[in-house]
CSV table of C-alpha atoms in Angstrom, one decimal:
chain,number,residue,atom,x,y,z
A,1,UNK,CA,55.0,114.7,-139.7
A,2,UNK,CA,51.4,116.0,-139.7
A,3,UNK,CA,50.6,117.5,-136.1
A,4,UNK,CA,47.3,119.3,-135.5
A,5,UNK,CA,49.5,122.1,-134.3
A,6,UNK,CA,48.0,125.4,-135.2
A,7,UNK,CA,45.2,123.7,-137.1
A,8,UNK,CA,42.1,124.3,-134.9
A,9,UNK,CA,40.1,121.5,-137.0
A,10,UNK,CA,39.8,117.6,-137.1
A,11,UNK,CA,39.2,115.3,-139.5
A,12,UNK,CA,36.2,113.5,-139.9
A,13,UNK,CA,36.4,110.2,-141.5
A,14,UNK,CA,34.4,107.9,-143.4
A,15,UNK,CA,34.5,104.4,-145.3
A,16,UNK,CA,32.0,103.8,-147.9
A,17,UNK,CA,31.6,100.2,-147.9
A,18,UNK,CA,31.4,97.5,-145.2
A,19,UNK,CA,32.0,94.1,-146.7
A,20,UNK,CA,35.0,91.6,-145.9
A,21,UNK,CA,38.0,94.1,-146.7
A,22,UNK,CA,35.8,97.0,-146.2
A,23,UNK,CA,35.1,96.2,-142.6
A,24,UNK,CA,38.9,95.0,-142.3
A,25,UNK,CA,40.1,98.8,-143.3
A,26,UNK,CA,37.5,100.2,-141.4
A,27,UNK,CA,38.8,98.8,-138.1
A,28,UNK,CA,41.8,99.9,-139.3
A,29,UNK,CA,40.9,103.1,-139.8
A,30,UNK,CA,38.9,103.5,-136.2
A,31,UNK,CA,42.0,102.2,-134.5
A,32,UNK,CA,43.9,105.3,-135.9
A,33,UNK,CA,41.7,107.8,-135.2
A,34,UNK,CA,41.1,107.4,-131.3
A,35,UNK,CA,44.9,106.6,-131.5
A,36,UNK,CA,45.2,110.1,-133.0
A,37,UNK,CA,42.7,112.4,-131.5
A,38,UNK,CA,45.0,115.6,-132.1
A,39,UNK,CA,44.3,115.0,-135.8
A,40,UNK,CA,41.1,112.9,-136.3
A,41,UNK,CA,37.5,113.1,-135.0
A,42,UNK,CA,37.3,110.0,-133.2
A,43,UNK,CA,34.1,108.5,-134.5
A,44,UNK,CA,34.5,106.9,-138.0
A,45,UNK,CA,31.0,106.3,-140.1
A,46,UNK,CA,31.0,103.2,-141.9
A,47,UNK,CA,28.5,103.2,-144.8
A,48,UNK,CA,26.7,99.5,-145.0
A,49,UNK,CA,24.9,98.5,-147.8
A,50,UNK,CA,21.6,97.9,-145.4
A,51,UNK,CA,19.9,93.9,-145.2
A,52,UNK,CA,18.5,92.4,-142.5
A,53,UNK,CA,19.8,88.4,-141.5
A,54,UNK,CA,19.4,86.4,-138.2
A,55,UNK,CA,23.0,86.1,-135.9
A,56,UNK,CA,24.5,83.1,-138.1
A,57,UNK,CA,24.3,79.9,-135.4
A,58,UNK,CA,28.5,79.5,-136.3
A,59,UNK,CA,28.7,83.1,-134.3
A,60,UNK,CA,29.9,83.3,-131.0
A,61,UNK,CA,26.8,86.0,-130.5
A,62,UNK,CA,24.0,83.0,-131.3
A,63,UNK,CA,21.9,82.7,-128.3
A,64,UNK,CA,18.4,80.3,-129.5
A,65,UNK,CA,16.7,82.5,-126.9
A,66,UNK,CA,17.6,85.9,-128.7
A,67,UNK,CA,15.7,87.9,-130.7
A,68,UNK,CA,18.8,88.6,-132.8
A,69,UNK,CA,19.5,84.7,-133.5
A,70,UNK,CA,15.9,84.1,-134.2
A,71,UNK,CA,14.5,86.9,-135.6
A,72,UNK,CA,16.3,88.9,-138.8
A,73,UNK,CA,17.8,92.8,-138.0
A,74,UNK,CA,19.2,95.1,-140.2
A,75,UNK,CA,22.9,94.8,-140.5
A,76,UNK,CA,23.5,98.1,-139.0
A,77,UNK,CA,22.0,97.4,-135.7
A,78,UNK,CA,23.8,93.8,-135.5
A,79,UNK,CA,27.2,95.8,-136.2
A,80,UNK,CA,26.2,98.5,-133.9
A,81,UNK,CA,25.1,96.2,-130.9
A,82,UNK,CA,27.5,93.8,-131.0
A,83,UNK,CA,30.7,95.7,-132.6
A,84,UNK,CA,31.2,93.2,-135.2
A,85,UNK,CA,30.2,92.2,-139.5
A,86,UNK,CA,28.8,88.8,-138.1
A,87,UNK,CA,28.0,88.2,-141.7
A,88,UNK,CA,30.9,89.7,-144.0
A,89,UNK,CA,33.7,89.5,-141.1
A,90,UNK,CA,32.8,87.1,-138.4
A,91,UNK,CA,34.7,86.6,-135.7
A,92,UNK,CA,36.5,89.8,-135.2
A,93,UNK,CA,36.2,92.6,-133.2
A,94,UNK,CA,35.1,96.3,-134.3
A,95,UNK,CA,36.4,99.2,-132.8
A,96,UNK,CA,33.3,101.0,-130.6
A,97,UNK,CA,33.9,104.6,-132.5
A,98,UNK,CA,32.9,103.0,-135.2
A,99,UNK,CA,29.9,103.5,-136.7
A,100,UNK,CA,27.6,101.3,-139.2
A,101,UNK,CA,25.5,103.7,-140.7
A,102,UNK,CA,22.3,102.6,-143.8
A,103,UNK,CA,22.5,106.0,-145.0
A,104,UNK,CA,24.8,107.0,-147.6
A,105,UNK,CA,23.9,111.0,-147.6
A,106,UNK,CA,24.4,111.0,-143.6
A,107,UNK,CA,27.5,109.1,-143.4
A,108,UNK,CA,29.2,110.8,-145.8
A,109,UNK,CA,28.1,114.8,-144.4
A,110,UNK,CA,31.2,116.8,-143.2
A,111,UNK,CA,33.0,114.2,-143.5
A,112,UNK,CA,36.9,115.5,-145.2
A,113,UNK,CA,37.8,112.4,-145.8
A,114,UNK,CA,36.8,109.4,-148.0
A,115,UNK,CA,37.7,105.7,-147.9
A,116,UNK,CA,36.2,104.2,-151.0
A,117,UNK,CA,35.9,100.5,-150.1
A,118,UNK,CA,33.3,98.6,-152.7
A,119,UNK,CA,32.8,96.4,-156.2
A,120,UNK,CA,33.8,98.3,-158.5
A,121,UNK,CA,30.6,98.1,-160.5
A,122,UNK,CA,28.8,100.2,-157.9
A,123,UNK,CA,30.8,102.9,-157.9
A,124,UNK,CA,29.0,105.3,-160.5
A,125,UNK,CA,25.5,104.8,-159.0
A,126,UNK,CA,26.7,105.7,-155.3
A,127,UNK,CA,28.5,108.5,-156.1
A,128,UNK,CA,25.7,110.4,-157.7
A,129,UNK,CA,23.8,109.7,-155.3
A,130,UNK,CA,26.4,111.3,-152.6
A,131,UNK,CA,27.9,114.2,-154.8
A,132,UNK,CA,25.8,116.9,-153.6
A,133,UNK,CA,26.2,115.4,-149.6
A,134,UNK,CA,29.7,115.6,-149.3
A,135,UNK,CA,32.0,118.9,-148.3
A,136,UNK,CA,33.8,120.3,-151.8
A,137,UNK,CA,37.1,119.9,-150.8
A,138,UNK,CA,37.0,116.4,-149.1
A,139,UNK,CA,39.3,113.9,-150.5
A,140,UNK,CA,39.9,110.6,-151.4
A,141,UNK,CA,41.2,107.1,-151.1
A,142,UNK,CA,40.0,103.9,-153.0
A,143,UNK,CA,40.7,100.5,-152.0
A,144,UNK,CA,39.2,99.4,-154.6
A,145,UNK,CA,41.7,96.9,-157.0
A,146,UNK,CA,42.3,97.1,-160.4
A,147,UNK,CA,41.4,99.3,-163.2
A,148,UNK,CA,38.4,99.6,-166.0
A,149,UNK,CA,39.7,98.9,-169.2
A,150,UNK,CA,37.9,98.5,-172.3
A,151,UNK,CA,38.8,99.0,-176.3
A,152,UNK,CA,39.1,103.0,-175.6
A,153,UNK,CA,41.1,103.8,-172.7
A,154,UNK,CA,42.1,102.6,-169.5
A,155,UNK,CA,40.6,104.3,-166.3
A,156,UNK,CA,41.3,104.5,-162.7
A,157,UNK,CA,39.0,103.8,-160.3
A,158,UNK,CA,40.1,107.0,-158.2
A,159,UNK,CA,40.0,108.6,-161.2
A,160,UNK,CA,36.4,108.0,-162.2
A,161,UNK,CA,35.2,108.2,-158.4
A,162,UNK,CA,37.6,112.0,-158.2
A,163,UNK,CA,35.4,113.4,-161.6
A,164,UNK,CA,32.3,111.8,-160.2
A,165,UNK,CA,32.8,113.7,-156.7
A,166,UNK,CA,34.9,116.8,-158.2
A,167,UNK,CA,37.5,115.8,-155.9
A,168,UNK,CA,40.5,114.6,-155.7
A,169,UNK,CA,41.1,110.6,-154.4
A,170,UNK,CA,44.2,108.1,-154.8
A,171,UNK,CA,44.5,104.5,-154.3
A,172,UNK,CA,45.6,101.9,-151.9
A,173,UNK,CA,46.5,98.1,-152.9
A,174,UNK,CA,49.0,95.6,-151.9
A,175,UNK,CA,49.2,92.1,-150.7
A,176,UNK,CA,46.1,91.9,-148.2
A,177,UNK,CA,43.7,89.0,-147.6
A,178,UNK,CA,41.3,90.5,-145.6
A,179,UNK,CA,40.7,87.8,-143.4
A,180,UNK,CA,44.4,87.8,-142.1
A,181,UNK,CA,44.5,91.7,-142.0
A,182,UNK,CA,41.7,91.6,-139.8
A,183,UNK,CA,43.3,89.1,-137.3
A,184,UNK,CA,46.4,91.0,-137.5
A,185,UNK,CA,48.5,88.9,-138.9
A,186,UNK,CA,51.4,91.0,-140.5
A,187,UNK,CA,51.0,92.2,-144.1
A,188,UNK,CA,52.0,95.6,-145.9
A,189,UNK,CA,50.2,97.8,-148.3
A,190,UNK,CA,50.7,100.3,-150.2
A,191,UNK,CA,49.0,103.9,-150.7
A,192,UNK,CA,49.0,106.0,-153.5
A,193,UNK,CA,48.5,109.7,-153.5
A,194,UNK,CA,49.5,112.5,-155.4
A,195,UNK,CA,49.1,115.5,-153.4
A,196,UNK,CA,47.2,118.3,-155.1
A,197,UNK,CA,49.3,120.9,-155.8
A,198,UNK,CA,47.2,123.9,-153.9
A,199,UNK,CA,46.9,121.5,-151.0
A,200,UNK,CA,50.6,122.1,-150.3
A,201,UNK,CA,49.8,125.8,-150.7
A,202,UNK,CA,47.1,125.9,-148.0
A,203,UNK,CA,47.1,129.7,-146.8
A,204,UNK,CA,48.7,129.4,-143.0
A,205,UNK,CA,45.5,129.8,-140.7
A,206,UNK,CA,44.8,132.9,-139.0
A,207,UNK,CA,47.9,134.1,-136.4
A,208,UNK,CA,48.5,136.9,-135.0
A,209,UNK,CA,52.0,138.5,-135.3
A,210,UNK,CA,53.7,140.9,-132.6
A,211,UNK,CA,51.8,144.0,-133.8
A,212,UNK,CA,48.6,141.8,-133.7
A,213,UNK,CA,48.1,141.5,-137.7
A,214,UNK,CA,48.1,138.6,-140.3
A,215,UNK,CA,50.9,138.6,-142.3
A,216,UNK,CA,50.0,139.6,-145.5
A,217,UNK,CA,51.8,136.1,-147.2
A,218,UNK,CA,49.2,134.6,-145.2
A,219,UNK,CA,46.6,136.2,-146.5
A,220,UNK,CA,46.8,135.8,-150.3
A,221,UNK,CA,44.0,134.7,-152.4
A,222,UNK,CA,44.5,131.2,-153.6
A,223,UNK,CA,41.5,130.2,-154.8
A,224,UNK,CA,41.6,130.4,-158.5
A,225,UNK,CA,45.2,127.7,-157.8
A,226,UNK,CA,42.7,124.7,-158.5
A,227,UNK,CA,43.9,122.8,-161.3
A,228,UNK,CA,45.8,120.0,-161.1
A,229,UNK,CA,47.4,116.8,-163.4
A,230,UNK,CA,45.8,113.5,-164.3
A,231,UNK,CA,48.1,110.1,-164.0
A,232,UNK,CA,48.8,111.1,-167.8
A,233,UNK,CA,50.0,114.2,-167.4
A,234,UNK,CA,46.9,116.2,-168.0
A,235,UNK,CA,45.1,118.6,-166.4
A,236,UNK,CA,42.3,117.1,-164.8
A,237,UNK,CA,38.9,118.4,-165.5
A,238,UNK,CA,38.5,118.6,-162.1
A,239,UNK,CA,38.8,121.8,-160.7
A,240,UNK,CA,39.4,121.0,-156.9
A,241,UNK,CA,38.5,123.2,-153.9
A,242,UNK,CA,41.5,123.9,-151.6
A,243,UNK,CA,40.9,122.6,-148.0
A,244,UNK,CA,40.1,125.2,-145.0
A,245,UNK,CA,43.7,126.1,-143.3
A,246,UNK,CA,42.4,125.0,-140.6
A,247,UNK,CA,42.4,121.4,-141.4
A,248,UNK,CA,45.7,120.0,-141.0
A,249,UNK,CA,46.8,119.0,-144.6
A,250,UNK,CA,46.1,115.5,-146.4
A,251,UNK,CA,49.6,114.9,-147.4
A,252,UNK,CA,51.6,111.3,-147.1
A,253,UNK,CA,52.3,111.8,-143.3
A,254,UNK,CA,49.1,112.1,-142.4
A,255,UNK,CA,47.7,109.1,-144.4
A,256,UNK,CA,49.9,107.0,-143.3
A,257,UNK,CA,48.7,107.9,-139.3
A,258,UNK,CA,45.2,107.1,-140.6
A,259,UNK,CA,45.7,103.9,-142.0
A,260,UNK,CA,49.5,102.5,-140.4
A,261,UNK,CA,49.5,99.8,-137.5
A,262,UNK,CA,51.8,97.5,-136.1
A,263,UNK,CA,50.4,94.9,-137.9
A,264,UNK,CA,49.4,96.6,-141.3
A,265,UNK,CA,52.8,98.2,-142.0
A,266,UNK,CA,52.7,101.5,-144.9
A,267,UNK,CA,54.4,102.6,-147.6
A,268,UNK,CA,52.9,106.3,-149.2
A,269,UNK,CA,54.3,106.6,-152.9
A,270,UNK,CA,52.7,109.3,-155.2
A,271,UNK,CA,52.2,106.9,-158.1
A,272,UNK,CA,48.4,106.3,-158.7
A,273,UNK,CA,48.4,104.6,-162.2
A,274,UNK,CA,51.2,102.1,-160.8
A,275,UNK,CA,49.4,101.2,-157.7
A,276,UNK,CA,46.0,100.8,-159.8
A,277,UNK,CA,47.7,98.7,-162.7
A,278,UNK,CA,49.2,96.5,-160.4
A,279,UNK,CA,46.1,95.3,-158.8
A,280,UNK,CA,44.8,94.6,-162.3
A,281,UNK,CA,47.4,93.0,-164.4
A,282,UNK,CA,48.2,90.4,-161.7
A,283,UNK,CA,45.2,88.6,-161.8
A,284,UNK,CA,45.9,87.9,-165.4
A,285,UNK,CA,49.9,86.8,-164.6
A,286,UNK,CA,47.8,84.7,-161.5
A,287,UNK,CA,45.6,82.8,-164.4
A,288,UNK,CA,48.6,81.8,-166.5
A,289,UNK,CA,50.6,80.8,-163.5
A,290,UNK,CA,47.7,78.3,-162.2
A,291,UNK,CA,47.4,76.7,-165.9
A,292,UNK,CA,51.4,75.8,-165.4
A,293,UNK,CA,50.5,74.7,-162.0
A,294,UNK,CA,47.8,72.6,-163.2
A,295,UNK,CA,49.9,71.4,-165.6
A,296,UNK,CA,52.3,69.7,-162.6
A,297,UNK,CA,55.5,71.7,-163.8
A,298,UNK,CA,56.7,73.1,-160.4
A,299,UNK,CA,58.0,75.8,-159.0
A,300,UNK,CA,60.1,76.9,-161.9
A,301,UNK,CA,57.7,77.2,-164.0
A,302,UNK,CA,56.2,78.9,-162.0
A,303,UNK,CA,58.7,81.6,-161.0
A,304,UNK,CA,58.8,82.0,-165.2
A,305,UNK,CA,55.2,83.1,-165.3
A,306,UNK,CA,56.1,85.7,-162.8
A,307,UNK,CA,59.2,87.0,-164.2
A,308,UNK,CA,57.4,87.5,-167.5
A,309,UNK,CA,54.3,88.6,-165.5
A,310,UNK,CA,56.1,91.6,-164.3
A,311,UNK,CA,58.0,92.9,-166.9
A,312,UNK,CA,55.0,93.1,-168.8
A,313,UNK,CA,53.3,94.8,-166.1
A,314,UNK,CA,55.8,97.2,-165.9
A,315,UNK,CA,56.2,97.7,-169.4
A,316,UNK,CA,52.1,98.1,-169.7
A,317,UNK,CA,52.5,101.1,-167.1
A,318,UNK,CA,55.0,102.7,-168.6
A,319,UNK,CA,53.8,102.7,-172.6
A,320,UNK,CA,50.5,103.9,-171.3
A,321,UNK,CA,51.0,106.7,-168.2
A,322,UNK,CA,54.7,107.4,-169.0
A,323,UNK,CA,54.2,110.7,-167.0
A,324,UNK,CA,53.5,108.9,-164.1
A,325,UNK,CA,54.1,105.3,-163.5
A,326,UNK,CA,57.6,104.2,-161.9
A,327,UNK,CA,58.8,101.4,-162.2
A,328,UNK,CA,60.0,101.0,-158.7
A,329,UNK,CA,56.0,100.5,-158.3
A,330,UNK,CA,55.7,97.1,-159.5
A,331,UNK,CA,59.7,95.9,-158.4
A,332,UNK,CA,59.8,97.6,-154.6
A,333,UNK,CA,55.9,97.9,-153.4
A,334,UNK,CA,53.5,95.8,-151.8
A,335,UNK,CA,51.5,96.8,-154.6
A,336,UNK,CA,53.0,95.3,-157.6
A,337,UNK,CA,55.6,92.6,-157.0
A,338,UNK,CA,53.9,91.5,-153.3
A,339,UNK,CA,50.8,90.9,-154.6
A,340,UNK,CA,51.8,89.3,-157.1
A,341,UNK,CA,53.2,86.6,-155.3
A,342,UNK,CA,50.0,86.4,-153.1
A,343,UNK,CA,48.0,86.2,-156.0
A,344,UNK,CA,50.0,83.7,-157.9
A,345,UNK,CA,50.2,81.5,-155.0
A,346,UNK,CA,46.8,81.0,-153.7
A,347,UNK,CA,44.6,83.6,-154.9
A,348,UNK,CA,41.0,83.0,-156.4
A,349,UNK,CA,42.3,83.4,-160.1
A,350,UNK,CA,45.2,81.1,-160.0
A,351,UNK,CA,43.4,78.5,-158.1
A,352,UNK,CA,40.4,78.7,-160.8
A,353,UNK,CA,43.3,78.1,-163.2
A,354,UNK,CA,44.9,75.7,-161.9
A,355,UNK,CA,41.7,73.3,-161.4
A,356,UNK,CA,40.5,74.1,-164.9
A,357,UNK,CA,43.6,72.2,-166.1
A,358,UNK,CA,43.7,69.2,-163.6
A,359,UNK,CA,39.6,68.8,-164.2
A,360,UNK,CA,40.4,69.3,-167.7
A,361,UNK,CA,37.1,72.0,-168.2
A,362,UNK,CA,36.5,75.3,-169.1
A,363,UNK,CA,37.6,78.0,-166.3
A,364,UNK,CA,34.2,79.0,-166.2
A,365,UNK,CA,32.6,75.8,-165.3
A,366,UNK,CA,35.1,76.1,-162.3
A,367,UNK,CA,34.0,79.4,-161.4
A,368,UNK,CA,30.6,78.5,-161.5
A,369,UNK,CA,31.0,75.5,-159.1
A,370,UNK,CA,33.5,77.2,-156.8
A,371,UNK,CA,32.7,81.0,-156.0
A,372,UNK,CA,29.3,80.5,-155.2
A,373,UNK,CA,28.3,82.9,-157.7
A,374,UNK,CA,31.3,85.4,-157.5
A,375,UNK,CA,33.0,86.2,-160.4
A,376,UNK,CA,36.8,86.2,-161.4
A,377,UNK,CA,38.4,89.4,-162.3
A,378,UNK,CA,41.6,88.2,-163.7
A,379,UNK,CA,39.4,86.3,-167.0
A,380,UNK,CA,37.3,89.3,-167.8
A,381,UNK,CA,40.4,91.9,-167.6
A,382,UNK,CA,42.3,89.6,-169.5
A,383,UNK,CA,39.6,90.1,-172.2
A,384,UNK,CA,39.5,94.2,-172.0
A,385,UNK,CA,43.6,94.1,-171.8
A,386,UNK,CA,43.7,92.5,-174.9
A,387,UNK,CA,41.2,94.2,-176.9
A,388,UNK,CA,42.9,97.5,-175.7
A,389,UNK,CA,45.8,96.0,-177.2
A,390,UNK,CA,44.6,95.0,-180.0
A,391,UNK,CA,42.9,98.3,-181.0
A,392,UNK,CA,46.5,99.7,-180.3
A,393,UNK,CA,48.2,97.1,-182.5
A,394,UNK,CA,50.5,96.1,-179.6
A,395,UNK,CA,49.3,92.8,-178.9
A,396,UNK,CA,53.1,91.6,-180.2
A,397,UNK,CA,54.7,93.5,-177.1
A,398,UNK,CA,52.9,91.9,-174.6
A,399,UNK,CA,52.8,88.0,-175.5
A,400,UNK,CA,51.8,86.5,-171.8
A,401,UNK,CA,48.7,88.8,-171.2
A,402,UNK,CA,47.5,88.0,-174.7
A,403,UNK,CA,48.9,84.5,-174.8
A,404,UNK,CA,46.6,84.1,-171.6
A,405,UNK,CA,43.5,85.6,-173.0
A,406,UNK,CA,44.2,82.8,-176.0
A,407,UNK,CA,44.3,80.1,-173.6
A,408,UNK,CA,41.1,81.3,-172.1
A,409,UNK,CA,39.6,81.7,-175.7
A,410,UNK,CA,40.6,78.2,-176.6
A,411,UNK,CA,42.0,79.5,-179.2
A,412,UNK,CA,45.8,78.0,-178.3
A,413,UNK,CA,46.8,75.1,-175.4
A,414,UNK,CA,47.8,75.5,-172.4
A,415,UNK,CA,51.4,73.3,-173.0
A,416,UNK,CA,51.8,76.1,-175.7
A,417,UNK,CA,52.6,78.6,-173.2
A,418,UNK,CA,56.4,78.4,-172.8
A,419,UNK,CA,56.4,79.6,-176.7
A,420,UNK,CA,54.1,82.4,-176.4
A,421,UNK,CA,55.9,83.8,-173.8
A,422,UNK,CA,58.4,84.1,-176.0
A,423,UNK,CA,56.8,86.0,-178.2
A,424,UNK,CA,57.1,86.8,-182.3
């Protein structure tokens, strides 16, 4: 387990995003470090995308003869003052070592390690605007779900944000509604991480032996050992700056102390691809499993939609980052067959689904009328799965994520599904 030990250093920590699950992991996150002071700098900077509102009059904080409830603040100084998101997650309390902070170049500075936490469509824009404010050899988690796929390639979100950075960055994902992680109700996750190869061979810091010298082991150039493999078996274009040896080493010990609680139980795998996929390909098993629903054909139809769901998840991982992906990803982990479930019982995409079929109108319509302007993820990566298909000539192999997409195209019916699962 990682101790702080000889390591004369501390982590500093921050989360780049403060929305509903951003906040949720962030509180999280805080807890750990004060509850870990040997390893972690206490204080945890929160990066918040800055806006100014009035204390909503539903908050417990709403006082008519406040300044804060009658005036608007920025966001920062409502989170600061009264240790809470009142607007992304009311109700529950913030640790007071954490932070809020409007600027992403000062939150960010010194800081070793980063908690990616955002929509996904923002990532590019706020990392070049961080890349020359952060330390060289910081690293990386996302929390960020799901993958970018298009015609080309598919891409990992800790991928792009680890090229974009020049560092390196895995991935957490697993059955978590913010909301319920927040109040601590029990749920698991799962983080993915890879550790760099020259982390493992961090020189050993500065010691003096008997004679009062360094061994000389200890004191071997290993700077040009900065390369390192992609989740396809690559080597990353990346070259990656080995850590001080006086930081104690970001390996699957340590994470899990910086993000583990009673409540928020952790599993540390090293498969990044696996953990990514998952969080994508479920939303499009969680589309085909509302249409059944709204069809009114039970539970067992249900649990057929998922079976199929998952193999086809697996085998998607497996054709396309054999080097990396396990399958014991998407059958064992909160990550894959956990939030599954979640999402194919009560999650955004499969209710969408499942109303589009009982109001007998287009999924969009629904989306339109229910997410107050949100968007679903589960329709539009349905759409990039397939044409990445497609342009592979594989469509045949993988007849529920395509046989979704054809139901959302209105190009087959919904009581047709039970055959296309079947497949040619």
């Amino acid at each position: 387990m990682a101790t702080l030990g000889v390591h004369s250093k501390k982590h500093k920590v921050t989360v780049v995003g403060s929305g509903n699950w951003g906040s949720a992991i962030a509180k999280i996150v805080a807890e750990n470090t004060k509850a870990h002071a040997d390893l972690f700098q206490e204080e945890v900077q929160m990066w918040v995308f800055e806006e100014e509102i009035t204390v909503p009059r539903t908050s417990k904080h709403y006082d008519a003869g406040s300044k804060f409830s009658t005036e608007p603040h920025k966001l920062t100084k409502l989170i600061n003052h009264f240790h809470e998101n009142v607007k992304y997650l009311p109700g529950i309390a913030l640790p007071r070592n954490l932070i809020a902070n409007p600027s992403l170049q000062d939150s960010v500075h010194d800081s070793t390690i980063l908690i990616f936490n955002l929509p996904h469509q923002f990532i590019g824009g706020l990392c070049d605007q961080m890349k020359d404010h952060i330390l060289p050899y910081a690293r990386g988690v996302s929390c960020i779900k799901g993958v970018s796929v298009d015609s080309e390639d598919v891409r990992l979100f800790s991928e792009s944000i680890g090229e974009k950075l020049g560092i390196y960055c895995g991935a957490l994902s697993g059955a978590n509604i913010a909301n319920e992680v927040a109040q601590e109700k029990f749920s698991e996750t799962t983080i993915a991480y890879d550790p760099p190869p020259m982390d493992s061979r961090n020189p050993t810091p500065q010691a003096t032996t008997p004679k009062g010298t360094t061994p000389q082991s200890s004191q071997l150039d290993l700077s040009a050992i900065n390369e390192h493999k992609d989740t396809r078996g690559k080597t990353s274009k990346v070259k990656l700056i080995i850590p001080p040896s006086e930081l104690p080493p970001i390996d699957h010990s340590l994470l899990k102390l910086l993000f583990h609680r009673p409540y928020f139980h952790v599993q540390v795998v090293s498969d990044v691809a696996g953990v990514s996929l998952g969080g994508a390909l479920k939303n499009i098993v969680a589309i085909a499993t509302g249409f059944v629903a709204g069809l009114g054909w039970g539970d067992n139809a249900k649990a057929a939609v998922m079976r199929v769901g998952l193999l086809e998840m697996v085998k998607f991982g497996k054709m396309f980052f054999s080097n990396s992906v396990h399958t014991g990803t998407f059958t064992e982990e909160s990550a894959g067959v956990a939030d599954l479930i979640t999402s194919c019982s009560g999650g955004r995409n499969y209710r969408c689904a499942k109303m589009s079929v009982e109001r007998k109108v287009s999924i969009g319509e629904v989306e339109k009328e229910e997410l107050n302007g949100q968007m679903l993820q589960g329709t539009s990566t349905a759409k990039d799965v397939y044409e990445f298909l497609k342009a592979r000539g594989k469509n045949d192999e993988f007849p529920l994520l395509v046989g979704t997409y054809r139901i959302l195209q209105g190009e087959v019916k919904v009581e047709d599904l039970p055959d296309l699962m079947v497949g040619k």
